[in-house]
mmCIF file of C-alpha atoms and ligand atoms in Angstrom:
data_model
loop_
_atom_site.group_PDB
_atom_site.id
_atom_site.type_symbol
_atom_site.label_atom_id
_atom_site.label_comp_id
_atom_site.label_asym_id
_atom_site.label_seq_id
_atom_site.Cartn_x
_atom_site.Cartn_y
_atom_site.Cartn_z
ATOM 1 C CA MET A 1 -21.104 14.853 -15.269
ATOM 2 C CA GLN A 2 -20.137 17.575 -12.803
ATOM 3 C CA ALA A 3 -16.689 16.011 -12.244
ATOM 4 C CA LEU A 4 -16.129 15.451 -15.976
ATOM 5 C CA PHE A 5 -16.997 19.016 -16.932
ATOM 6 C CA SER A 6 -15.071 20.762 -14.141
ATOM 7 C CA ARG A 7 -11.834 18.710 -14.237
ATOM 8 C CA ARG A 8 -8.745 20.648 -15.285
ATOM 9 C CA SER A 9 -5.024 19.924 -15.207
ATOM 10 C CA ILE A 10 -3.646 21.106 -11.858
ATOM 11 C CA ARG A 11 0.115 21.663 -11.749
ATOM 12 C CA LYS A 12 0.537 23.579 -8.465
ATOM 13 C CA TYR A 13 0.036 21.926 -5.089
ATOM 14 C CA THR A 14 0.090 22.855 -1.405
ATOM 15 C CA HIS A 15 2.373 21.022 1.037
ATOM 16 C CA ASP A 16 -0.589 19.135 2.546
ATOM 17 C CA ALA A 17 -0.590 15.374 2.426
ATOM 18 C CA VAL A 18 -2.730 13.014 0.396
ATOM 19 C CA SER A 19 -3.932 10.173 2.638
ATOM 20 C CA ASP A 20 -3.456 6.457 2.032
ATOM 21 C CA ALA A 21 -7.262 6.075 1.951
ATOM 22 C CA GLU A 22 -7.488 8.680 -0.812
ATOM 23 C CA ILE A 23 -4.737 6.973 -2.804
ATOM 24 C CA LYS A 24 -6.493 3.622 -2.478
ATOM 25 C CA GLU A 25 -9.792 5.066 -3.697
ATOM 26 C CA ILE A 26 -8.050 6.713 -6.668
ATOM 27 C CA LEU A 27 -6.454 3.386 -7.594
ATOM 28 C CA GLU A 28 -9.804 1.612 -7.234
ATOM 29 C CA ALA A 29 -11.248 4.105 -9.726
ATOM 30 C CA ALA A 30 -8.332 3.501 -12.120
ATOM 31 C CA MET A 31 -8.794 -0.268 -11.945
ATOM 32 C CA SER A 32 -12.534 0.101 -12.588
ATOM 33 C CA ALA A 33 -11.783 1.180 -16.166
ATOM 34 C CA PRO A 34 -12.947 -0.893 -19.117
ATOM 35 C CA SER A 35 -10.299 -2.948 -20.899
ATOM 36 C CA ALA A 36 -10.267 -5.216 -23.941
ATOM 37 C CA GLY A 37 -11.817 -8.538 -22.909
ATOM 38 C CA ASN A 38 -11.461 -7.263 -19.322
ATOM 39 C CA GLN A 39 -7.743 -8.051 -19.569
ATOM 40 C CA GLN A 40 -6.672 -5.276 -17.114
ATOM 41 C CA PRO A 41 -3.056 -5.174 -18.403
ATOM 42 C CA TRP A 42 -1.910 -2.497 -15.948
ATOM 43 C CA HIS A 43 0.315 -1.891 -12.965
ATOM 44 C CA PHE A 44 0.542 1.273 -10.873
ATOM 45 C CA VAL A 45 3.655 2.549 -9.099
ATOM 46 C CA VAL A 46 2.869 4.943 -6.235
ATOM 47 C CA ILE A 47 5.815 7.301 -5.759
ATOM 48 C CA ASN A 48 5.809 9.064 -2.385
ATOM 49 C CA ASP A 49 9.562 9.374 -1.793
ATOM 50 C CA ARG A 50 10.556 13.025 -2.229
ATOM 51 C CA LYS A 51 14.024 12.099 -3.517
ATOM 52 C CA ILE A 52 12.507 9.966 -6.295
ATOM 53 C CA LEU A 53 9.826 12.548 -7.206
ATOM 54 C CA ASP A 54 12.529 15.212 -7.541
ATOM 55 C CA ARG A 55 14.465 13.119 -10.082
ATOM 56 C CA ILE A 56 11.638 12.682 -12.610
ATOM 57 C CA PRO A 57 12.258 16.047 -14.371
ATOM 58 C CA GLU A 58 15.875 14.956 -15.037
ATOM 59 C CA PHE A 59 14.614 12.814 -17.937
ATOM 60 C CA HIS A 60 11.106 14.223 -18.515
ATOM 61 C CA PRO A 61 11.129 17.845 -19.724
ATOM 62 C CA HIS A 62 7.459 18.587 -18.928
ATOM 63 C CA SER A 63 7.192 17.155 -15.434
ATOM 64 C CA LEU A 64 8.561 19.890 -13.162
ATOM 65 C CA MET A 65 5.352 19.785 -11.104
ATOM 66 C CA CYS A 66 6.511 16.403 -9.699
ATOM 67 C CA ARG A 67 8.870 18.399 -7.470
ATOM 68 C CA GLU A 68 5.821 19.993 -5.755
ATOM 69 C CA ALA A 69 3.398 17.078 -5.809
ATOM 70 C CA HIS A 70 2.769 15.029 -2.671
ATOM 71 C CA ILE A 71 2.768 11.813 -4.668
ATOM 72 C CA ALA A 72 2.834 10.679 -8.267
ATOM 73 C CA ILE A 73 1.254 7.560 -9.722
ATOM 74 C CA LEU A 74 2.929 5.920 -12.692
ATOM 75 C CA VAL A 75 0.501 3.930 -14.842
ATOM 76 C CA CYS A 76 2.305 1.064 -16.589
ATOM 77 C CA GLY A 77 1.177 -1.335 -19.292
ATOM 78 C CA ASP A 78 2.131 -5.006 -19.218
ATOM 79 C CA PRO A 79 1.663 -6.511 -22.707
ATOM 80 C CA SER A 80 2.352 -9.976 -21.266
ATOM 81 C CA LEU A 81 -1.058 -9.736 -19.546
ATOM 82 C CA GLU A 82 -2.861 -9.140 -22.837
ATOM 83 C CA LYS A 83 -5.468 -11.526 -24.231
ATOM 84 C CA HIS A 84 -6.139 -9.172 -27.138
ATOM 85 C CA VAL A 85 -2.768 -8.119 -28.487
ATOM 86 C CA GLY A 86 -2.215 -4.424 -29.079
ATOM 87 C CA TYR A 87 -5.008 -3.057 -26.887
ATOM 88 C CA TRP A 88 -2.940 -2.346 -23.777
ATOM 89 C CA VAL A 89 -2.494 1.327 -24.762
ATOM 90 C CA GLN A 90 -6.238 2.021 -24.921
ATOM 91 C CA ASP A 91 -6.724 0.087 -21.675
ATOM 92 C CA CYS A 92 -4.080 2.140 -19.860
ATOM 93 C CA ALA A 93 -5.505 5.390 -21.260
ATOM 94 C CA ALA A 94 -8.948 4.464 -19.893
ATOM 95 C CA ALA A 95 -7.408 3.705 -16.479
ATOM 96 C CA THR A 96 -5.475 6.987 -16.538
ATOM 97 C CA GLN A 97 -8.587 9.032 -17.331
ATOM 98 C CA ASN A 98 -10.571 7.275 -14.559
ATOM 99 C CA LEU A 99 -7.713 8.027 -12.174
ATOM 100 C CA LEU A 100 -7.630 11.717 -13.168
ATOM 101 C CA VAL A 101 -11.370 12.163 -12.758
ATOM 102 C CA ALA A 102 -11.246 10.428 -9.364
ATOM 103 C CA VAL A 103 -8.425 12.747 -8.241
ATOM 104 C CA HIS A 104 -10.580 15.733 -9.143
ATOM 105 C CA ALA A 105 -13.750 14.288 -7.617
ATOM 106 C CA LYS A 106 -11.881 13.816 -4.317
ATOM 107 C CA GLY A 107 -10.983 17.540 -4.289
ATOM 108 C CA LEU A 108 -7.364 16.820 -5.179
ATOM 109 C CA GLY A 109 -5.428 18.090 -8.192
ATOM 110 C CA GLY A 110 -3.463 16.197 -10.820
ATOM 111 C CA VAL A 111 -2.315 16.229 -14.405
ATOM 112 C CA TRP A 112 -1.750 13.538 -17.025
ATOM 113 C CA VAL A 113 1.952 13.679 -17.880
ATOM 114 C CA GLY A 114 2.649 11.633 -20.991
ATOM 115 C CA VAL A 115 5.380 8.979 -20.993
ATOM 116 C CA TYR A 116 4.633 6.362 -23.689
ATOM 117 C CA PRO A 117 5.632 6.408 -26.573
ATOM 118 C CA ARG A 118 8.667 8.629 -25.813
ATOM 119 C CA GLU A 119 11.578 6.187 -25.504
ATOM 120 C CA GLU A 120 13.795 8.343 -23.260
ATOM 121 C CA ARG A 121 10.940 8.780 -20.752
ATOM 122 C CA ILE A 122 10.135 5.053 -20.771
ATOM 123 C CA VAL A 123 13.791 4.179 -20.180
ATOM 124 C CA GLY A 124 14.099 6.934 -17.549
ATOM 125 C CA PHE A 125 11.245 5.491 -15.492
ATOM 126 C CA ARG A 126 12.443 1.912 -15.930
ATOM 127 C CA LYS A 127 15.832 2.875 -14.487
ATOM 128 C CA LEU A 128 14.479 5.151 -11.744
ATOM 129 C CA LEU A 129 11.925 2.646 -10.410
ATOM 130 C CA ASN A 130 13.517 -0.679 -11.305
ATOM 131 C CA ILE A 131 10.680 -1.591 -13.679
ATOM 132 C CA PRO A 132 11.096 -4.865 -15.631
ATOM 133 C CA GLU A 133 11.953 -4.604 -19.347
ATOM 134 C CA HIS A 134 8.645 -6.105 -20.503
ATOM 135 C CA VAL A 135 6.587 -3.474 -18.628
ATOM 136 C CA VAL A 136 5.951 -0.120 -20.354
ATOM 137 C CA PRO A 137 5.652 3.089 -18.298
ATOM 138 C CA PHE A 138 2.612 4.787 -19.884
ATOM 139 C CA ALA A 139 1.749 8.016 -18.019
ATOM 140 C CA VAL A 140 2.593 9.638 -14.710
ATOM 141 C CA ILE A 141 0.069 11.620 -12.694
ATOM 142 C CA PRO A 142 1.461 13.953 -10.021
ATOM 143 C CA VAL A 143 -1.178 14.420 -7.301
ATOM 144 C CA GLY A 144 -1.536 16.935 -4.492
ATOM 145 C CA ARG A 145 -3.932 19.363 -2.885
ATOM 146 C CA PRO A 146 -4.624 22.110 -5.433
ATOM 147 C CA ALA A 147 -2.803 25.415 -5.054
ATOM 148 C CA GLU A 148 -4.299 26.853 -8.240
ATOM 149 C CA GLN A 149 -7.840 27.267 -9.474
ATOM 150 C CA LYS A 150 -8.877 27.082 -13.076
ATOM 151 C CA PRO A 151 -12.163 28.053 -14.667
ATOM 152 C CA PRO A 152 -14.319 24.947 -15.016
ATOM 153 C CA ARG A 153 -15.522 23.438 -18.225
ATOM 154 C CA PRO A 154 -13.736 25.121 -21.133
ATOM 155 C CA ASP A 155 -16.239 24.691 -23.953
ATOM 156 C CA ARG A 156 -14.680 22.149 -26.307
ATOM 157 C CA TYR A 157 -17.919 20.990 -27.864
ATOM 158 C CA ASN A 158 -17.284 21.138 -31.606
ATOM 159 C CA GLU A 159 -20.114 20.433 -34.033
ATOM 160 C CA THR A 160 -17.681 20.132 -36.956
ATOM 161 C CA ARG A 161 -16.214 16.949 -35.410
ATOM 162 C CA ILE A 162 -19.544 15.162 -35.298
ATOM 163 C CA HIS A 163 -20.671 13.021 -38.215
ATOM 164 C CA THR A 164 -23.981 11.211 -38.323
ATOM 165 C CA ASN A 165 -24.277 7.904 -40.208
ATOM 166 C CA ALA A 166 -21.434 8.885 -42.604
ATOM 167 C CA TRP A 167 -18.474 11.339 -42.638
HETATM 168 C C1 LIG B 201 -1.415 12.086 -23.516
HETATM 169 C C2 LIG B 201 -1.256 13.355 -22.699
HETATM 170 C C3 LIG B 201 0.012 13.805 -22.387
HETATM 171 C C4 LIG B 201 0.173 14.957 -21.614
HETATM 172 N N1 LIG B 201 1.440 15.316 -21.232
HETATM 173 C C5 LIG B 201 1.605 16.402 -20.430
HETATM 174 C C6 LIG B 201 2.899 16.743 -19.961
HETATM 175 O O1 LIG B 201 3.895 16.079 -20.279
HETATM 176 N N2 LIG B 201 3.028 17.816 -19.133
HETATM 177 C C7 LIG B 201 1.937 18.567 -18.769
HETATM 178 O O2 LIG B 201 2.112 19.539 -18.026
HETATM 179 N N3 LIG B 201 0.676 18.268 -19.200
HETATM 180 C C8 LIG B 201 0.492 17.204 -20.009
HETATM 181 N N4 LIG B 201 -0.779 16.843 -20.421
HETATM 182 C C9 LIG B 201 -1.954 17.649 -19.994
HETATM 183 C C10 LIG B 201 -2.534 18.510 -21.136
HETATM 184 O O3 LIG B 201 -1.651 19.581 -21.404
HETATM 185 C C11 LIG B 201 -3.920 19.019 -20.731
HETATM 186 O O4 LIG B 201 -4.784 17.933 -20.466
HETATM 187 C C12 LIG B 201 -4.551 19.892 -21.835
HETATM 188 O O5 LIG B 201 -3.801 21.072 -22.013
HETATM 189 C C13 LIG B 201 -6.008 20.252 -21.546
HETATM 190 O O6 LIG B 201 -6.113 20.957 -20.319
HETATM 191 P P1 LIG B 201 -7.054 20.425 -19.122
HETATM 192 O O7 LIG B 201 -6.525 19.071 -18.683
HETATM 193 O O8 LIG B 201 -6.940 21.467 -18.028
HETATM 194 O O9 LIG B 201 -8.452 20.301 -19.627
HETATM 195 C C14 LIG B 201 -0.967 15.701 -21.188
HETATM 196 C C15 LIG B 201 -2.249 15.234 -21.516
HETATM 197 C C16 LIG B 201 -2.405 14.056 -22.239
HETATM 198 C C17 LIG B 201 -3.801 13.526 -22.517
#
């Protein structure tokens, strides 16, 4: 609960490295997400090459923080792995949220940067990372050691959005 309530989007990072062990643990958390029929229709591209990270904002207008981040992880959906057609988006969103919470719980900072369903961003990542046509880039999460602090737990609890037994 502490990690859920204190997580915020972090878009500024120090120059310090993120270790391979940390990256592995973050990916383990992502792959622990629930998925429809446990189909796990995801792939993850770890981007740690500075030249590649710097090119992401060329086709994604809201991703400038990739130029500061130590790494970025691209979550991709692979509909060919689906047993339950059409659920890959929810599955990848669950994996992305697990990943984000794990980043925060490890004392790192990250932000969910949306890719799917924007066609130019999907195509941009496919070209940049040589991703096969049938795989859909879903979200990219730049990760680094936080160089900004945000107040924890903005109160988003909203009684008007809760309905009991009927609308
Ligand atoms: C589907 C989705 C797409 C998002 N895309 C971007 C983005 O392109 N660039 C960005 O800086 N933040 C992006 N965000 C982060 C949101 O702006 C952020 O989560 C929201 O403002 C709430 O702030 P918080 O994460 O600090 O609680 C995205 C978040 C989601 C869930």
